[in-house]
Structures are given as C-alpha cells and as structure tokens.
C-alpha cells in the first residue's frame, strides 16, 4: 500500500468518525481534503489508468463518495447531494467489471430518485429509471421510490404522505419530509385550476395545514396572487388570453408575389 | 478489462465544487474528453464561461479553451473563435486536429477581412490576440517549409512583412518568387494592393545575388516604371558578357508582347545614348517625325540609330553598347518583332484560296452584305501575310463594292498588309486622298485607305501619326474624317497624346453622325487605360448630342479609357450603368468588361449577370452577357459554365451575347466545353444568334486541327453547307463567311490571344476584340479583330537578331497539329460518293470474295492515290456488267478494302521543326529542345520570340528566313519556296521584307 493511499484511508477514517458523531463542519472539511487527494489517483474515472493499486483506490474512492452523499443528506444540502451523487455515479456505471457491487448502491440510487421526485424533475426521474435493470427495480429501495412516483402521478396524495412510515432506509426521512411540501404545491396548483374560490377551512383541510395561520403564511409566501376575503380564498385566474397567433398574411402574399416576379425575370 | 467513462456528468458536477483544485481537475479532464462528451458539456457551458470570466480563477485560459471546443462542436464558429482567442497560448496552432484546423481557417479568414480595413480607415483595430494567432501560424508554416501556404496566407492578410520573410527564408527563392507573382496576378485584389505586393517583389528580386531580370521587368511593367526597366536594360547592355545582351533582347521582346505602346516608348527614350553623344533621342525623333513629309515614315527609328552609332569614333566598349542599343530600341519600338512576324506569316502562308472561291461563287451578286462579308473574310484570312492574290484575280468582282462597302474593301488592304510598316504608305498611295488636287477618288476609298493605314500601323504609329493628322485636318468630308479618326486612334493607341486628342475632339464637336462615331471610338483608343478626366468630358458630350451613332461611339470610347483600372473605374461605371440612355448603359457594360478584363472579379461578374437579366434594353442585356467573356478570359474554363444557362435564354439577344462571350474568353483554346455550348447555337432559330455562334465557334476553333477535335471538321462542312445553301438567311450566311475567314485567319498561322505568355493582358488584342464586337452596328469595325491575332510561331533569334537554322522537337504526332488539308475541287466529291453507295449492297459479294483471288491481287497493287479514279472508272464499266455477273461489285469491294488497309501508315510520334516554325498553342507542351543542338534558348519558351545562345560561335551560321545579300551563307531551308520570289526584292534597301506587291488599282 503506497503512502497516498494510506493517507487517504486514514483521513477517510477520521471523516467517517466525524460524520458518525454528526460533527458536520469538520466532516465537510475532511471531505474536501479527501476529494483533492483523490484527484491525484490516475486510476479513478475518467482516466481509468491501470495501476497496481487500482482496485483499492477505486473502492476507497467509491466509499468516500457514498459517505459524502449520505453526509449531504444529513446536512440537508441538496446541491451537495447532486454534486456528490454525479461524482459517485461513474463508479456504479463504469466499474462494474472491476469492482464488486457496493451494498450501498441501491439505497443511494433510490435516494437520488426520491430527490428528483421531490424537486419535481419527473423527466430526469424516468431517465434514471430507464437506466436501471429489471432486477434493480425489485430492490425495495428503488421500488419505494417508484411506487411513490406512481401515487404522486395518480393524485393519491394521502398514499404518498402515509408512505413516510414505510421508509426502507433512515436517510430517506429527510426527503420524505420535503415531499410533503411538493405534494402541497401540487394540490395548490390543482385547486387553482379547479375552483374559483374555496372557504378558508376547506382550503386549510385541502392543503393539510393544521391552523389558519399556517395557511396565511403559505399564501403570502408562495401564492401572493391569491386573495383572502369574506372568509374565502379567491384564486385569481390569470385570464387565459389565448394568443391566437396571427398569420402575417399580407406580408406572406407580398413575398410570394415578389418571388414570382423574380422567377419570371430570371433568364 | 479497460473501463471507459460513459458520462461527463461526474466531472461537470465537480466544476461546482468549491475547492479550486477540484475545478482545475475537472476542467483539464473535461478538456481531454470534450471530443466525446461535448453534447453533455454544452449544457454546462454557462458554468464554464463563468469560470472564464472569474478574474480570480487562475486557469481562465483552460476554461476558455474548453468553451471554444464546445462551441466548435456546436458549429458556433464565431463564439468558438472568440473563446479560442481568450485561451491565449493554450490554443496550439500546431495541433493536428479538426478543431484546430477549422479554427485556424476561421481566424485567417477573419484576419484577412479585418486587416485590409484597418489600414484603409483607422476604424477598427484588429484584435491583437487574433493577430498573434495568425502570426504564430505563419511562423510555423515558414518553419515547416510550407512557404507557399505561408505566402498565400500573408498575401491574403495584407502582411507584406510576412511575405518577404517567407520568400527570403524559402529554399528556392526563384520558384517562390514566381509563384508569388502568379498568385498576385490571379488572386490579389484590389489593384492598389497588388501594386504594393509587386513593388515588394521587385525589391526582393533586386536583393538577390542573381536577379531574374525577366521577371523583374515584367513586374516593373505592371507597375508602370519605365525608369527601372531602362536601368536594367542598360546595365545588361553595357555588360561585357554577350549572354547579358541576349537577355536584354529577350526582355525587350517579352515586354513588346504585352503591347503597351506608351510604356515601351518611355523605356526606349530613357535608354541613355553612348557617352560621346549626349544628344537626347526624343527631340531628334520628334523633329524627324514632323519632318517626314513623303519619306517612308516607318524608317524613323532605323535612321536615328544609324548616325548615332557610326557617325563618330567611339571606344570599343561604347561601340558594342551603341550597337546593342540600336537593336534593343528596334525591338522596343516593336519593329523587329513586326518584321519577323510579317516574314513568318508571308513565308508560311497556307491560306486556301479555293474556300474563298467557293464563297465568291455561291454568294449572290446582288447581295451586298455577303459580298462585303466575303471581302472581310478574305482580309482576315490573309491578315498580315501581304498576299492579296484573291483581290488581284477578282478586280471586276471587287468593283461591285460601293459606298461603305468600298470603304471596307480598301480598309481590308490594311489588314492584309498589317505590320508592313515600310511599304504601307506606298501600298495605299493610290487610294489616299491627294492633297490639293481634287482627284476623282471616291471619299469612301480615301477614308478606307486612312483606316487601312491605321490598321497597318496599329499600336506602332510613330511614323504615320503625322500624316494621318494632316489628312484629318485637310478634309471636311465626313467619310474621310471617319477613316482618319479610326486610323489615328489605331496608330496612336494608348499614347494619350493631347494634341491628337484635341484634333479628334474638334471632329466630334462638328456633330456629324458618321465622323462623330469614329471620333468617339478614336478618343477612347487614344486614351486606353488612362482613366483621365477626358472621360467625363466625353460623357457630357454624349448627353448633349442627338445622334445615337455619336453616343455609341463615345460610350465605347469612355469604356476604353478605363481599361484595366478595376476599382478606380467604379464611379464612372456606376454613373454609366445608371444612365437613362440605354446606349450609355451599354457603354457601361463595356466599361465593366474592360476595367475588369481578365480579372474574373466576382463583383464585376455579379453586376454583369444582374444587368444581363434585368435591364430593359436588349442591347444592354446582350452586351452584359458578352462582357462576361472579357472579364473571364483569364480563366476560359469558367465561361461555358457561367453562361450555359444564359445560352438557353428565351431572349435571342442574350443567347447571342452568350455565344460571343464564349467566343471571346475561349478564343483560340479549342476548349471542348465551349464547342459543346456553341454547337446547338449554330442551328438556333434566330438568324443573328446563328451568326454570333458561327463567329464565336470560329474564334474558339482557330488553329485547332481536325485531328485533335473532330468537330472542327464538322464545323467546316457546316460552314460550307450554310454558304452554299440558297435559302439560308443573309445574317447567318454572313456569319458563316466571316467564320471561315476567322477559322483560317492569317494564312492559318495566327490565333487569337488575349494573354501574353506571362499571363499579362495584351492591351491591343483586348481592345481590338472589344471594338470588333461593335460590328453589330458597323461592319467596317470587323477589321479590329486583326489586332487580336498573334502568330503561332516559334521564332528563334541569334545575337544579330537574325533567324539562324535551328531544329527542335515536337514530341507529338505531326498530324495532331498539321495544317488543315486544302480543299479539293468539287469534282472529287462526286466520285467519293460512288464506292459508298456500292458498298452498302456488297454484303453478298464479300462472301464470294475469296474465290476471286486474282482480282484481289491486282487490286492490292494499286496505290491508294489511284483508288478513287479506278473506282470511278470501273464503276462506270461495272454498271453494264453488274446485272449479269456482279463481278464488278467484288472488284469494288476489294478496292475499297485494300485502300482502307493501306491508309494507316505508321505515323512518327515526333516531328522535327525548323526555326522559324509554326507552333500552335496546343502544341506548346510537346515542344522540346534538343540537347546537342548548337543553340540553346535564353528562356525556355515554346513559342514566340526566343533569343538563342550560340554555343559554337566560331562556326559559320546558317540563316533561314532571310535572303539578305550580306549573309550569303546558303539558301534558307525553310523559306526555299519563297526564296525565288524574295530574291527579287533583295535590291530593296530593307532586305528582310517580302517583296511588296505591285501596286494595283482596282476601280474602287
């Protein structure tokens, strides 16, 4: 084992320890150092150079990024999650022939799916899904995310909310909380279209708020265009001024005529 | 086992890390993988761009390079280039990748567009980073030994310093220089910049240890610096070495080939005299010129040199110098080459009088158009040969020409005797206006005679100018004025002589339609290429006058003044093409044609094509198409392609123009595409289109033998058919007659050439053709085509400017370039038809043929020549017997078989030509000089005038093409046929001339 690898391994141990005791600041610091050290390993993606320590290096790099992803969930940092996940992904997709599959692979993929669902990036969600094998879809972590998406699409929001209780992994809880907010936004969007107005109490129930105050806060933050009066919420529908695109007929006629004239003149 | 990365998303994510090292790692890896992952990276371009714009990030250039590559893959070359510039030194010009190649091309293009603008109007400073890239590229090219590329880019980018560097550093400076001259003529626009390039080249040339004087002088000529040429010539002439003198002569001949009269005269006058005689030559000449009352005026130069050279005792070196000087002056004045050409054309004349006879017989007497067309054809056919046999034999017939036809007939003599400088005056004397006495001479023949004098002295009118001026002054008859104006214009072509100009202008202001037209053209001829103020004066008068003829003459004249001025002429062209008067617009087309002659300038072509399809006047459209021919003559291959659509136009005028455009630009090339384009036009439904097509076809095919393109023969037969056909329209008949004249022009020894061998334009030739195309309105102008003729000859000269006996090789079958066979009398044609008729029924006879061995044996003994007569005879008998036996059929079939068997005699694959020899343009590439020959050429040119270096000067020289009594070495081999005739002339003072024909006077 060469010196660098040892150094990385030691640092990694300290990082794991910090991460375990939820010392996020030092963990983030250590992680940053680790990443810089990793750039010096030529065997890592995208170079994949052959070296005697390639396997160990790859394994340890994969472990580091897996932990980084988990750490980002713990720190509730979605950007960091995305960054780390993408850096981790080549280890799953491109090293299959050299490394044994990681036990963390499916939970982390499931987490990513969940993240996409939370951010309402349905297209990317399905792209990711397409890349998975049929056996992977059977994995409880993945299955959980897929079922959530299906309920979400059906509009069975209560099922989505109740799924929080059946999470396959403790890290999922963070995203499940976020999901409630996403669901609320969806409901709000639907109500806007469906109703002209709703009574305060109906609205509160619909949007799953426990008090009217929460409802008011939500309205003032996310939907300032809604109007609250006479004990009801009015959804001021944006006048759908169907922009019947006007065909510039006169211009077209003129152009066609000039073409005809030019054609006649040529030769 | 080797794993590859399948996505760049990991690296892209890393870009968002906070640690700069991680960003750097991501960037450099992305840069390495951009070729595969650019689609993925393209979505993250804004992130990378922000890295580039981040002042604190120390790898901004890497980011720029990455963005540049992504933009390159996205096809956004402009953005790509601007980021590549940001990448600074990281953009490696020597990298061998598509990306680098594409961007370099883009950078060079960009730079080439910006750089010229920068110098002209300090509007925009070129991005120094762009400049740095281009410079790096140039340096690399030079380092790699790719000098031509470096030069090309440097020329394009207006970097004279880099051109110089490339040339000086190259391995072979001479080839690089000549390459540079070529490209500067072919591709460098505008004119001003081309001058700069050429000036630079001259500068480099002069620095070389062994300068190539031939090329320098060509450059200097283009730059119009007679001083420099004169200095070089003088240096060479004063040299001890005889080779240098030969080189000087060669330079002089090459300069003469470009026919810039004014320039040549300037050079000649600047050559200093031998030291003891500081008398200035010009003044002597002026006095001589004005004093030549009746003396043979063309001798001026000879007589000037003679006293200067021998009159006093000079030291030996000055003696040789003055001797050489005399020769160079003779060459520069054009007289030497004209004399030699005249001799060549006379001695090699192979014109076929039978063709003319056929034409004459078939043309109806009363049809004056065809009658004068025949006279024109005769003149063209014998242009410069001095052979006027046809006219002598048909004086009666000739006398039918009246009025303007008489004018043409007399002027035709000028074409026939073109270049006959010494005898010109005396030849034309019977027809010239007699001063004082009111002789019964018709003004038409008098005017024609003056025009003829102009044609004889075209572009070398030193001696005849004065006489023509006198004639012009002393007459008020408009026909004579017409002739005199044309004559003066021709003789003083391009001299920009103010006095003559004023006199011609007086004629113009008399507002006589006939004289005014000629005056307009004449003013143009005088001012060719001068771009002087005179043009606006002429334009103003064109607006004033009522006469269309005058306007037309002036329009052409104005066009002539801007000859070769390219961009400088744009204002005038604009003015003319926007005019209300279609005739002036028509002149505008000519102005475009002449200003941009042979440049293939895209702007000019575009303008002409625009007018060709959009102008309301047919005349303007026709001329616009025709003008394309002039613009494109330096690249004849292009013309058929460009005008092919126009040649199918519904408008006959446009078709006519297309035909002539091809005729002009492809003249003398025998280009296959041109012939294919013209062929359908020769049977067009409209008569004048047929006329144009026939004439153009003849221009294209001149000096192309039937062996190299079988369509030449077809065309000859077609011409004959049209001429013989009683029901053919007059217009196309006239076209056919003229075409037969052009096809056999100058005794079958000249071609139409608009470019000299050094690819410069020949002023006289181009101007001649331009005026020639005016024959649409005015038939006498047909004779201007003779200005475009140049002999297809190799004429080797020794130190004494005599033609020594010298053999060289034409490495091709003689039949490929031989003269067309003389036509046989019509009697022969009827016998030819017989055997073919019999043959068609002889299938059965052939089956029995073997039995008749005896008869076959007899038949085979017969020679080929006899065959036809035997066929004729036996077929006569055969008719009687054939019904019984059918024997004669067999005889016939055998006769014909044996004849066809014998015909293909093994033809030698080469031919020895003897100086002076006919070398047609297509033949030039086969010309080889023999190594063990006594002479070696100074310049390896396959045609034209070539100075020969004598390797064995001690041996007596055998001269050909001369019968001068002083050099009675042996009778010339080549000219033996004519020797007898010539010897009679030896009593004449000027012995190198063919005998002048006895003056004859027809009842014109």
PDB file of C-alpha atoms in Angstrom, chain A residues 32 35-36 39 46-48 83-84 86-87 93-94 98 265 267, chain B residues 1 3-6 10 13-14 16-17 21-22 25 33 649-650:
ATOM      1  CA  UNK A  32     -12.971  18.446   0.740  1.00  0.00           C
ATOM      2  CA  UNK A  35     -11.593  14.892  -2.793  1.00  0.00           C
ATOM      3  CA  UNK A  36      -8.496  16.879  -3.583  1.00  0.00           C
ATOM      4  CA  UNK A  39      -7.747  13.834  -7.951  1.00  0.00           C
ATOM      5  CA  UNK A  46     -12.455   9.419 -16.096  1.00  0.00           C
ATOM      6  CA  UNK A  47      -8.884   8.320 -16.733  1.00  0.00           C
ATOM      7  CA  UNK A  48      -9.072   4.694 -15.509  1.00  0.00           C
ATOM      8  CA  UNK A  83     -22.756  17.008  -6.938  1.00  0.00           C
ATOM      9  CA  UNK A  84     -21.549  14.067  -4.935  1.00  0.00           C
ATOM     10  CA  UNK A  86     -22.862  12.548 -10.013  1.00  0.00           C
ATOM     11  CA  UNK A  87     -19.278  12.067  -8.996  1.00  0.00           C
ATOM     12  CA  UNK A  93     -21.936   2.526 -14.132  1.00  0.00           C
ATOM     13  CA  UNK A  94     -18.395   2.188 -15.455  1.00  0.00           C
ATOM     14  CA  UNK A  98     -13.657  -4.467 -11.883  1.00  0.00           C
ATOM     15  CA  UNK A 265     -37.348  37.851 -64.718  1.00  0.00           C
ATOM     16  CA  UNK A 267     -33.433  34.288 -67.891  1.00  0.00           C
TER      17      UNK A 267
ATOM     18  CA  UNK B   1     -10.865  -5.012 -18.816  1.00  0.00           C
ATOM     19  CA  UNK B   3     -13.019   0.616 -18.358  1.00  0.00           C
ATOM     20  CA  UNK B   4     -14.146   3.788 -20.040  1.00  0.00           C
ATOM     21  CA  UNK B   5     -16.150   6.549 -18.663  1.00  0.00           C
ATOM     22  CA  UNK B   6     -19.662   6.757 -20.028  1.00  0.00           C
ATOM     23  CA  UNK B  10     -19.320  13.487 -12.719  1.00  0.00           C
ATOM     24  CA  UNK B  13     -20.577  18.151 -11.061  1.00  0.00           C
ATOM     25  CA  UNK B  14     -17.033  18.584  -9.873  1.00  0.00           C
ATOM     26  CA  UNK B  16     -19.377  23.175  -8.889  1.00  0.00           C
ATOM     27  CA  UNK B  17     -17.081  22.154  -6.051  1.00  0.00           C
ATOM     28  CA  UNK B  21      -8.033  22.340  -7.314  1.00  0.00           C
ATOM     29  CA  UNK B  22     -11.124  20.277  -7.920  1.00  0.00           C
ATOM     30  CA  UNK B  25      -9.006  18.793 -12.166  1.00  0.00           C
ATOM     31  CA  UNK B  33     -12.710  14.245 -23.073  1.00  0.00           C
ATOM     32  CA  UNK B 649     -32.477  32.075 -72.558  1.00  0.00           C
ATOM     33  CA  UNK B 650     -35.700  32.861 -74.363  1.00  0.00           C
TER      34      UNK B 650
END
